[in-house]
mmCIF file of C-alpha atoms in Angstrom:
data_model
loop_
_atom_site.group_PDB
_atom_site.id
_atom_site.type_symbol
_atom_site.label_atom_id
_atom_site.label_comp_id
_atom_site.label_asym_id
_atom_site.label_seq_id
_atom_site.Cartn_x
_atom_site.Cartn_y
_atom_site.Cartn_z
ATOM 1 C CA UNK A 650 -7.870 -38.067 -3.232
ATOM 2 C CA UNK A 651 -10.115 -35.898 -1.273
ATOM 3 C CA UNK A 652 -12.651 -32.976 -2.249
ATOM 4 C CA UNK A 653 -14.869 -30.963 0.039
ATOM 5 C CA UNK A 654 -17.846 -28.403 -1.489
ATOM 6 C CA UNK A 655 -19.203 -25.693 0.433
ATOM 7 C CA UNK A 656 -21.115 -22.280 -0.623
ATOM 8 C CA UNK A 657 -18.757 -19.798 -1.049
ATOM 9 C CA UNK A 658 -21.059 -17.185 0.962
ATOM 10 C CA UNK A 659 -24.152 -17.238 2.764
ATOM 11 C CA UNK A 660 -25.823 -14.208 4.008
ATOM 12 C CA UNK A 661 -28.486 -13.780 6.716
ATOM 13 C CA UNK A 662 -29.559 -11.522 9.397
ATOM 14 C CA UNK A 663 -29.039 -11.153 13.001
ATOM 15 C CA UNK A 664 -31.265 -13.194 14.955
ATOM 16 C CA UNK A 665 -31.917 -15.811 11.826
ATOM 17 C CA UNK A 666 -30.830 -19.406 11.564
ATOM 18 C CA UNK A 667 -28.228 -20.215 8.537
ATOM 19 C CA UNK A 668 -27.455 -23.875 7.412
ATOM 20 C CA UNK A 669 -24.168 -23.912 5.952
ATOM 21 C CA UNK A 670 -23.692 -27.254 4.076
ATOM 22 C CA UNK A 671 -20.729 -29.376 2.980
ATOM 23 C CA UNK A 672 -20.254 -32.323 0.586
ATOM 24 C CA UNK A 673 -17.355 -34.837 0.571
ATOM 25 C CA UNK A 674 -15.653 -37.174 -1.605
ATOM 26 C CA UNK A 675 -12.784 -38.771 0.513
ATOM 27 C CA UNK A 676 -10.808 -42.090 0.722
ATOM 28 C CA UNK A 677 -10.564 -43.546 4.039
ATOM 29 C CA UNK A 678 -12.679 -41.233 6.105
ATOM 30 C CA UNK A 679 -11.975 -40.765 10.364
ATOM 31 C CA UNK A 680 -15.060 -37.855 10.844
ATOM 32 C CA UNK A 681 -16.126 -33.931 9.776
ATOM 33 C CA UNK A 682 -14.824 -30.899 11.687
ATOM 34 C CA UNK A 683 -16.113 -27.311 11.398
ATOM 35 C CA UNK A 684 -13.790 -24.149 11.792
ATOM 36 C CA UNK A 685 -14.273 -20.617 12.175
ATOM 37 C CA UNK A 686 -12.246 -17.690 11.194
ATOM 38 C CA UNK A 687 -12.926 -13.796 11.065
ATOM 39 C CA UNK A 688 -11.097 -11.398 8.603
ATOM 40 C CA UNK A 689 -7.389 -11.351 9.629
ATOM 41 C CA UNK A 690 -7.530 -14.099 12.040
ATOM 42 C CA UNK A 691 -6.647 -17.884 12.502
ATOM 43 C CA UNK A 692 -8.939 -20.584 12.101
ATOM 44 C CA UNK A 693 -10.553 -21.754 15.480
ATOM 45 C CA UNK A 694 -11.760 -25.125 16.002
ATOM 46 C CA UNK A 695 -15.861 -25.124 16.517
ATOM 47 C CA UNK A 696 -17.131 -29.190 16.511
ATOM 48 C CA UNK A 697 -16.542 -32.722 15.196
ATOM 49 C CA UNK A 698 -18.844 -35.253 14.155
ATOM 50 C CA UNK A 699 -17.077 -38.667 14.127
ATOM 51 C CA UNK A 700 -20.310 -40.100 13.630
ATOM 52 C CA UNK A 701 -23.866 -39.663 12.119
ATOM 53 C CA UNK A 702 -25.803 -37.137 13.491
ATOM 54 C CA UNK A 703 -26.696 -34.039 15.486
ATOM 55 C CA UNK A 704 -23.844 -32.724 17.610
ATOM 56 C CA UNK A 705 -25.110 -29.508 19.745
ATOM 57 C CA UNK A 706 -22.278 -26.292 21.211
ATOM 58 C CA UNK A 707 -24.633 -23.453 22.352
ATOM 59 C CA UNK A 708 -26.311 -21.623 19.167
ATOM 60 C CA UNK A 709 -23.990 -23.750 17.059
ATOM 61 C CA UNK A 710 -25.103 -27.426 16.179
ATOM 62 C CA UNK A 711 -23.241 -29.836 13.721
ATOM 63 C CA UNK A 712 -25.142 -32.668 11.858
ATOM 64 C CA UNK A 713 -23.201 -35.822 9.937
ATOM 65 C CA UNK A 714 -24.645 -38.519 7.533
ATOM 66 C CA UNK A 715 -21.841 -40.560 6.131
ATOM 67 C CA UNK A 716 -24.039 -42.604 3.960
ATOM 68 C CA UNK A 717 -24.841 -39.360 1.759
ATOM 69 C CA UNK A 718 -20.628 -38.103 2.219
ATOM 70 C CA UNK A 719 -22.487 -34.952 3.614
ATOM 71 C CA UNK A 720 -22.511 -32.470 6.888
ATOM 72 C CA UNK A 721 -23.970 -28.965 7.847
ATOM 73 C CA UNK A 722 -23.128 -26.543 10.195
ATOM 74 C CA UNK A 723 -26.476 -24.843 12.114
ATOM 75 C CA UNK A 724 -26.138 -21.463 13.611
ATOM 76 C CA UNK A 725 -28.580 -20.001 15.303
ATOM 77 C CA UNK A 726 -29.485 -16.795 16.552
ATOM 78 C CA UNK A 727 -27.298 -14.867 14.438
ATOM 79 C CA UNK A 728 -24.953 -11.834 16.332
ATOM 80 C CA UNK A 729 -22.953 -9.608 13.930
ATOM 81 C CA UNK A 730 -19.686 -11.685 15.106
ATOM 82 C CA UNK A 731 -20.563 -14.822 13.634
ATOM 83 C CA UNK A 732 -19.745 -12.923 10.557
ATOM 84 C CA UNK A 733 -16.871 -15.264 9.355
ATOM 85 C CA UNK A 734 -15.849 -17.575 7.042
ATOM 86 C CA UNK A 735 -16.085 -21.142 7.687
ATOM 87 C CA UNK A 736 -14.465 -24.540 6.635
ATOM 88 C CA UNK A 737 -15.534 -27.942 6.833
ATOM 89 C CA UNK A 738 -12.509 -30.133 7.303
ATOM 90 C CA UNK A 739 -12.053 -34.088 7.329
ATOM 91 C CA UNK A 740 -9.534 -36.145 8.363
ATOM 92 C CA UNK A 741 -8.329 -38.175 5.381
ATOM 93 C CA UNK A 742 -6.290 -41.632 5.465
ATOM 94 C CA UNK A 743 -4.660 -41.946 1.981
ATOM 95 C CA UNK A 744 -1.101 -43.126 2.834
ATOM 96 C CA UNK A 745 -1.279 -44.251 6.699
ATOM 97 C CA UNK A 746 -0.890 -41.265 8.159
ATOM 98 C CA UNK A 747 -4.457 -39.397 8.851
ATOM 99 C CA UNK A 748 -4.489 -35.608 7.383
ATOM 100 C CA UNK A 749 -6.819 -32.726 8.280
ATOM 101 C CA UNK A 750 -7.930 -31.065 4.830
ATOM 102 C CA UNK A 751 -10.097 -28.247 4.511
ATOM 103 C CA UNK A 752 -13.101 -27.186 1.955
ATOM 104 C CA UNK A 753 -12.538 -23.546 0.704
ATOM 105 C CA UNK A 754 -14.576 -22.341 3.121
ATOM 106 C CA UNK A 755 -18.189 -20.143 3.158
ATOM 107 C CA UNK A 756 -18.016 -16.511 3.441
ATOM 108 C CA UNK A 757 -20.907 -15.458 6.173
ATOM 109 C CA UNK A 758 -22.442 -11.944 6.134
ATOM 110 C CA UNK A 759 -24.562 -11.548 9.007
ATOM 111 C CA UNK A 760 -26.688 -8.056 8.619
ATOM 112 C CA UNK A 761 -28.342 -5.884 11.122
ATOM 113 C CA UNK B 750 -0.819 -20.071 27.416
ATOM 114 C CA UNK B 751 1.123 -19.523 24.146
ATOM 115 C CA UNK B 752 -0.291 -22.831 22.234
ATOM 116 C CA UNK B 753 1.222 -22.128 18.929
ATOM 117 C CA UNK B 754 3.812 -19.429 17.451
ATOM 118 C CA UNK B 755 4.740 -18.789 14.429
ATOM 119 C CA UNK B 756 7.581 -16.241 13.434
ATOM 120 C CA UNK B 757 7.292 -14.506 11.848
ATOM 121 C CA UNK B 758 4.553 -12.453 11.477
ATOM 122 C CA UNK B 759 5.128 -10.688 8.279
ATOM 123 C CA UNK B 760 7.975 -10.917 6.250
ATOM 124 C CA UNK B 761 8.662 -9.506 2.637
ATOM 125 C CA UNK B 762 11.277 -11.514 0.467
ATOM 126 C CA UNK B 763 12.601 -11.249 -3.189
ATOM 127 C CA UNK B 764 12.643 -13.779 -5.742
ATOM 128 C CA UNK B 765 15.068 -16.334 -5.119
ATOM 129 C CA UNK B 766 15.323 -15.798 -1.548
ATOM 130 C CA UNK B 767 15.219 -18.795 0.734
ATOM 131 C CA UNK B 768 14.025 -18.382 4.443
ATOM 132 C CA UNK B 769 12.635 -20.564 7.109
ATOM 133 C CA UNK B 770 9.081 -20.186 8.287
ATOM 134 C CA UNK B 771 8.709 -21.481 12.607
ATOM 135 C CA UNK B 772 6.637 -22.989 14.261
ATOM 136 C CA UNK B 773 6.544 -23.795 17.845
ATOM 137 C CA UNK B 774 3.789 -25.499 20.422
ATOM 138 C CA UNK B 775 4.112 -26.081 24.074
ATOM 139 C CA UNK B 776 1.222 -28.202 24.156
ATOM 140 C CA UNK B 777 3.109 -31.731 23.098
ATOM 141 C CA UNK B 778 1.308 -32.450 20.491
ATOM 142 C CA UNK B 779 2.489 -35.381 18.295
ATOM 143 C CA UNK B 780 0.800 -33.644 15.266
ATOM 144 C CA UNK B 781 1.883 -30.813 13.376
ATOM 145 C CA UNK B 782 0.793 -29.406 9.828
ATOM 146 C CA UNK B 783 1.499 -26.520 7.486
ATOM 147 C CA UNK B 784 -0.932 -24.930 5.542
ATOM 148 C CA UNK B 785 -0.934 -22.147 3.170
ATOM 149 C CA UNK B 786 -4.002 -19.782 2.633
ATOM 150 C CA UNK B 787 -4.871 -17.756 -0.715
ATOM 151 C CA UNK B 788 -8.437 -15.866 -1.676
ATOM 152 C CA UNK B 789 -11.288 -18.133 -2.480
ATOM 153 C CA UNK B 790 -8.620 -21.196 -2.334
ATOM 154 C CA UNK B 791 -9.595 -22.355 1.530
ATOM 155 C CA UNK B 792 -6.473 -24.044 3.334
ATOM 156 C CA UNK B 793 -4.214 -26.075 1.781
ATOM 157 C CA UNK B 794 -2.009 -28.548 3.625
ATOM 158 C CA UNK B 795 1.541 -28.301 2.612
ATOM 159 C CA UNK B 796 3.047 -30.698 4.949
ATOM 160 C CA UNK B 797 2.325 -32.159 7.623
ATOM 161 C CA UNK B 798 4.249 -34.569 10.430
ATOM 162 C CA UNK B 799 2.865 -37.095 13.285
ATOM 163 C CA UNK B 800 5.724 -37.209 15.497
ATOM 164 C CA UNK B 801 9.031 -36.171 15.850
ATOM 165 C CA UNK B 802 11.341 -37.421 12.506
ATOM 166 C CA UNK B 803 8.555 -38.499 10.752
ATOM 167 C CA UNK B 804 7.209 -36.381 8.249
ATOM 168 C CA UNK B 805 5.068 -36.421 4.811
ATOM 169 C CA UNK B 806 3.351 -34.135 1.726
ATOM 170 C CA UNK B 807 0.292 -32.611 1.867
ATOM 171 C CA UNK B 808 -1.857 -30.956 -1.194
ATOM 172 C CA UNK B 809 1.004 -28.830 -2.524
ATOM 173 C CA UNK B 810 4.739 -29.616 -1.223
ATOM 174 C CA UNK B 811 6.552 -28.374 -4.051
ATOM 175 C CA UNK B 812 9.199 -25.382 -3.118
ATOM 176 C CA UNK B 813 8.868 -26.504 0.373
ATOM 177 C CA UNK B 814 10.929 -28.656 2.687
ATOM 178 C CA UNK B 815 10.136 -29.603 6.399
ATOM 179 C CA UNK B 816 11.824 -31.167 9.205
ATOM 180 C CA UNK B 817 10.920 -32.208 12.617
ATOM 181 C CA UNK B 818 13.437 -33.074 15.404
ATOM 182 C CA UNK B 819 11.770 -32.004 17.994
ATOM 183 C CA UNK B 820 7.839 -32.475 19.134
ATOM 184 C CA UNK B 821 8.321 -28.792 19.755
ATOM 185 C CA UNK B 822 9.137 -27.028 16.756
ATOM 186 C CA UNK B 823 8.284 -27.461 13.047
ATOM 187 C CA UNK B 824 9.929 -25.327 10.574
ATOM 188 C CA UNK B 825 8.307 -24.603 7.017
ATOM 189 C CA UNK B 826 11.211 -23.677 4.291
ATOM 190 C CA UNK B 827 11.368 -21.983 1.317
ATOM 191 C CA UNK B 828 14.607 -23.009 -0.817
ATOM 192 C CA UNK B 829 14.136 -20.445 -3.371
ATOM 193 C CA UNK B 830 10.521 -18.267 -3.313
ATOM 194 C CA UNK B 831 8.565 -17.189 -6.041
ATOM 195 C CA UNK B 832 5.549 -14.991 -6.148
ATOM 196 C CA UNK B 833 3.205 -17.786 -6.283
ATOM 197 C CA UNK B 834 4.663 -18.864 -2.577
ATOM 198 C CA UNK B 835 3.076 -14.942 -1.761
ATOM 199 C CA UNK B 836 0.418 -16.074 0.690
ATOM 200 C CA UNK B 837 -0.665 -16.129 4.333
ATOM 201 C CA UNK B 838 0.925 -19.381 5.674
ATOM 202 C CA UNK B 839 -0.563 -21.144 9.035
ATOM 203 C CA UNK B 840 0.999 -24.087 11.264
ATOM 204 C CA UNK B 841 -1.251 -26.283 13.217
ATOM 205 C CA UNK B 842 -0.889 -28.936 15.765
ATOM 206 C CA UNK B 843 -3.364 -31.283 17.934
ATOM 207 C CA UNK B 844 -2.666 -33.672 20.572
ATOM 208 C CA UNK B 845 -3.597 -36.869 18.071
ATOM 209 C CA UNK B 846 -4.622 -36.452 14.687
ATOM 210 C CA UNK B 847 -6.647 -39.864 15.548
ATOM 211 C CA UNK B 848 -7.470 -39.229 19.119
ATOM 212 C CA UNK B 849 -7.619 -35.481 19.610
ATOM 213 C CA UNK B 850 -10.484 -33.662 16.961
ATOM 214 C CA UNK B 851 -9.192 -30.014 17.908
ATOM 215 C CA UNK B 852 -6.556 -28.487 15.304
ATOM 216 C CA UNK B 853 -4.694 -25.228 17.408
ATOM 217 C CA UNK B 854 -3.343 -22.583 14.835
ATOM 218 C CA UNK B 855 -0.810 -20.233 14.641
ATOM 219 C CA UNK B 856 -1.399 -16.692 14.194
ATOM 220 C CA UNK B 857 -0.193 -16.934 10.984
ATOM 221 C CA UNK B 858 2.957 -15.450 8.725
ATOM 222 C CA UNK B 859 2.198 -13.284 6.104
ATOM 223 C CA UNK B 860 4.631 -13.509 3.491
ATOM 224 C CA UNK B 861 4.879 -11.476 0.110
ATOM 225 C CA UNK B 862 7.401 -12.165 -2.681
ATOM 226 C CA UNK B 863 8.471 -9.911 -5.255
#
């Protein structure tokens, strides 16, 4: 099976730098995506890491080390709307068919 | 640029009720997924389907069939609900679970059951 940890929430202020950090145990694993979603919304797609390393979008950056089953997502310069909740996600091969499973997410409060 | 659409929006059924959940993308994607949303419980795939007729179970199938017949459209239903199907359900598609990273969601069907 597959199992993905992640803080359940993580606050910080504006103009700060949060780490938000996930953990996987997976069996056949294809690469670690990151999602956002605000209160009432849909999940929107933010970065992949297919393999180790830093991955850089703007203020957001996305590091991989498959060796330790482990990710983070780095945002920096905090605005009020990156108060969200987001979900590490992997794409899991158990039965042939790859699936995209997501951790329960982290709850971010960003503060003035 | 509709991407995804799910119908409906909200929708408030009784115990034993069955309905069907769409989906539809205009994208033509080969992958589409269903997912079902609760507090503090992340997303959890239901089902999910890489191509048109070919379909399989995700995290939690149970009380919930699929079918695919078309790339476009990928109906989620429920044969008889129960309050534990109350939840805020999501479809998703991308272009190739292997090739394509980017998951596009639906804005999502709110569904009580009483």
């Amino acid at each position: 099976g597959q199992s993905l940890e992640q803080p359940s929430e993580v606050t910080a202020v504006e103009g700060a730098i949060v780490q938000i950090n996930c953990t996987y145990q997976t069996s056949g694993f294809y690469g670690l995506s990151w999602y956002q979603q605000h209160d009432g919304g849909a999940p929107t797609f933010l970065s992949y890491n297919g393999l180790d390393g830093l991955e850089e979008t703007g203020r957001f950056s996305s590091f991989l080390s498959r060796s330790d089953s482990y990710g983070y997502l780095l945002l920096q310069e905090l605005q009020m709307k990156d108060s969200a909740s987001y979900f590490c996600a992997v794409r899991d091969d158990r039965t042939g068919f790859q699936k995209l499973v997501f951790g329960t997410g982290t709850r971010l409060l960003v503060s003035p | 640029n509709a991407g995804v659409t799910q119908t409906p929006k909200f929708q408030v059924l009784k115990t034993g009720q069955s309905m069907t959940l769409q989906c539809a993308q205009d994208m033509n994607h080969e992958y589409m997924s269903w997912y079902r949303q609760d507090p503090g419980m992340g997303l959890r795939l239901i089902h999910y389907s890489v191509g048109a007729g070919i379909t399989d179970q995700g995290e939690v199938p149970n009380g919930y069939n699929v079918s695919r017949s078309t790339t476009e459209d990928f109906p989620l239903r429920l044969l008889s609900a129960a309050p534990s199907q109350t939840s805020v359900y999501f479809c998703a598609s991308s272009y190739s679970i292997r090739e394509n990273t980017e998951a596009f969601f639906g804005q999502g069907t709110r569904l009580t059951v009483v």
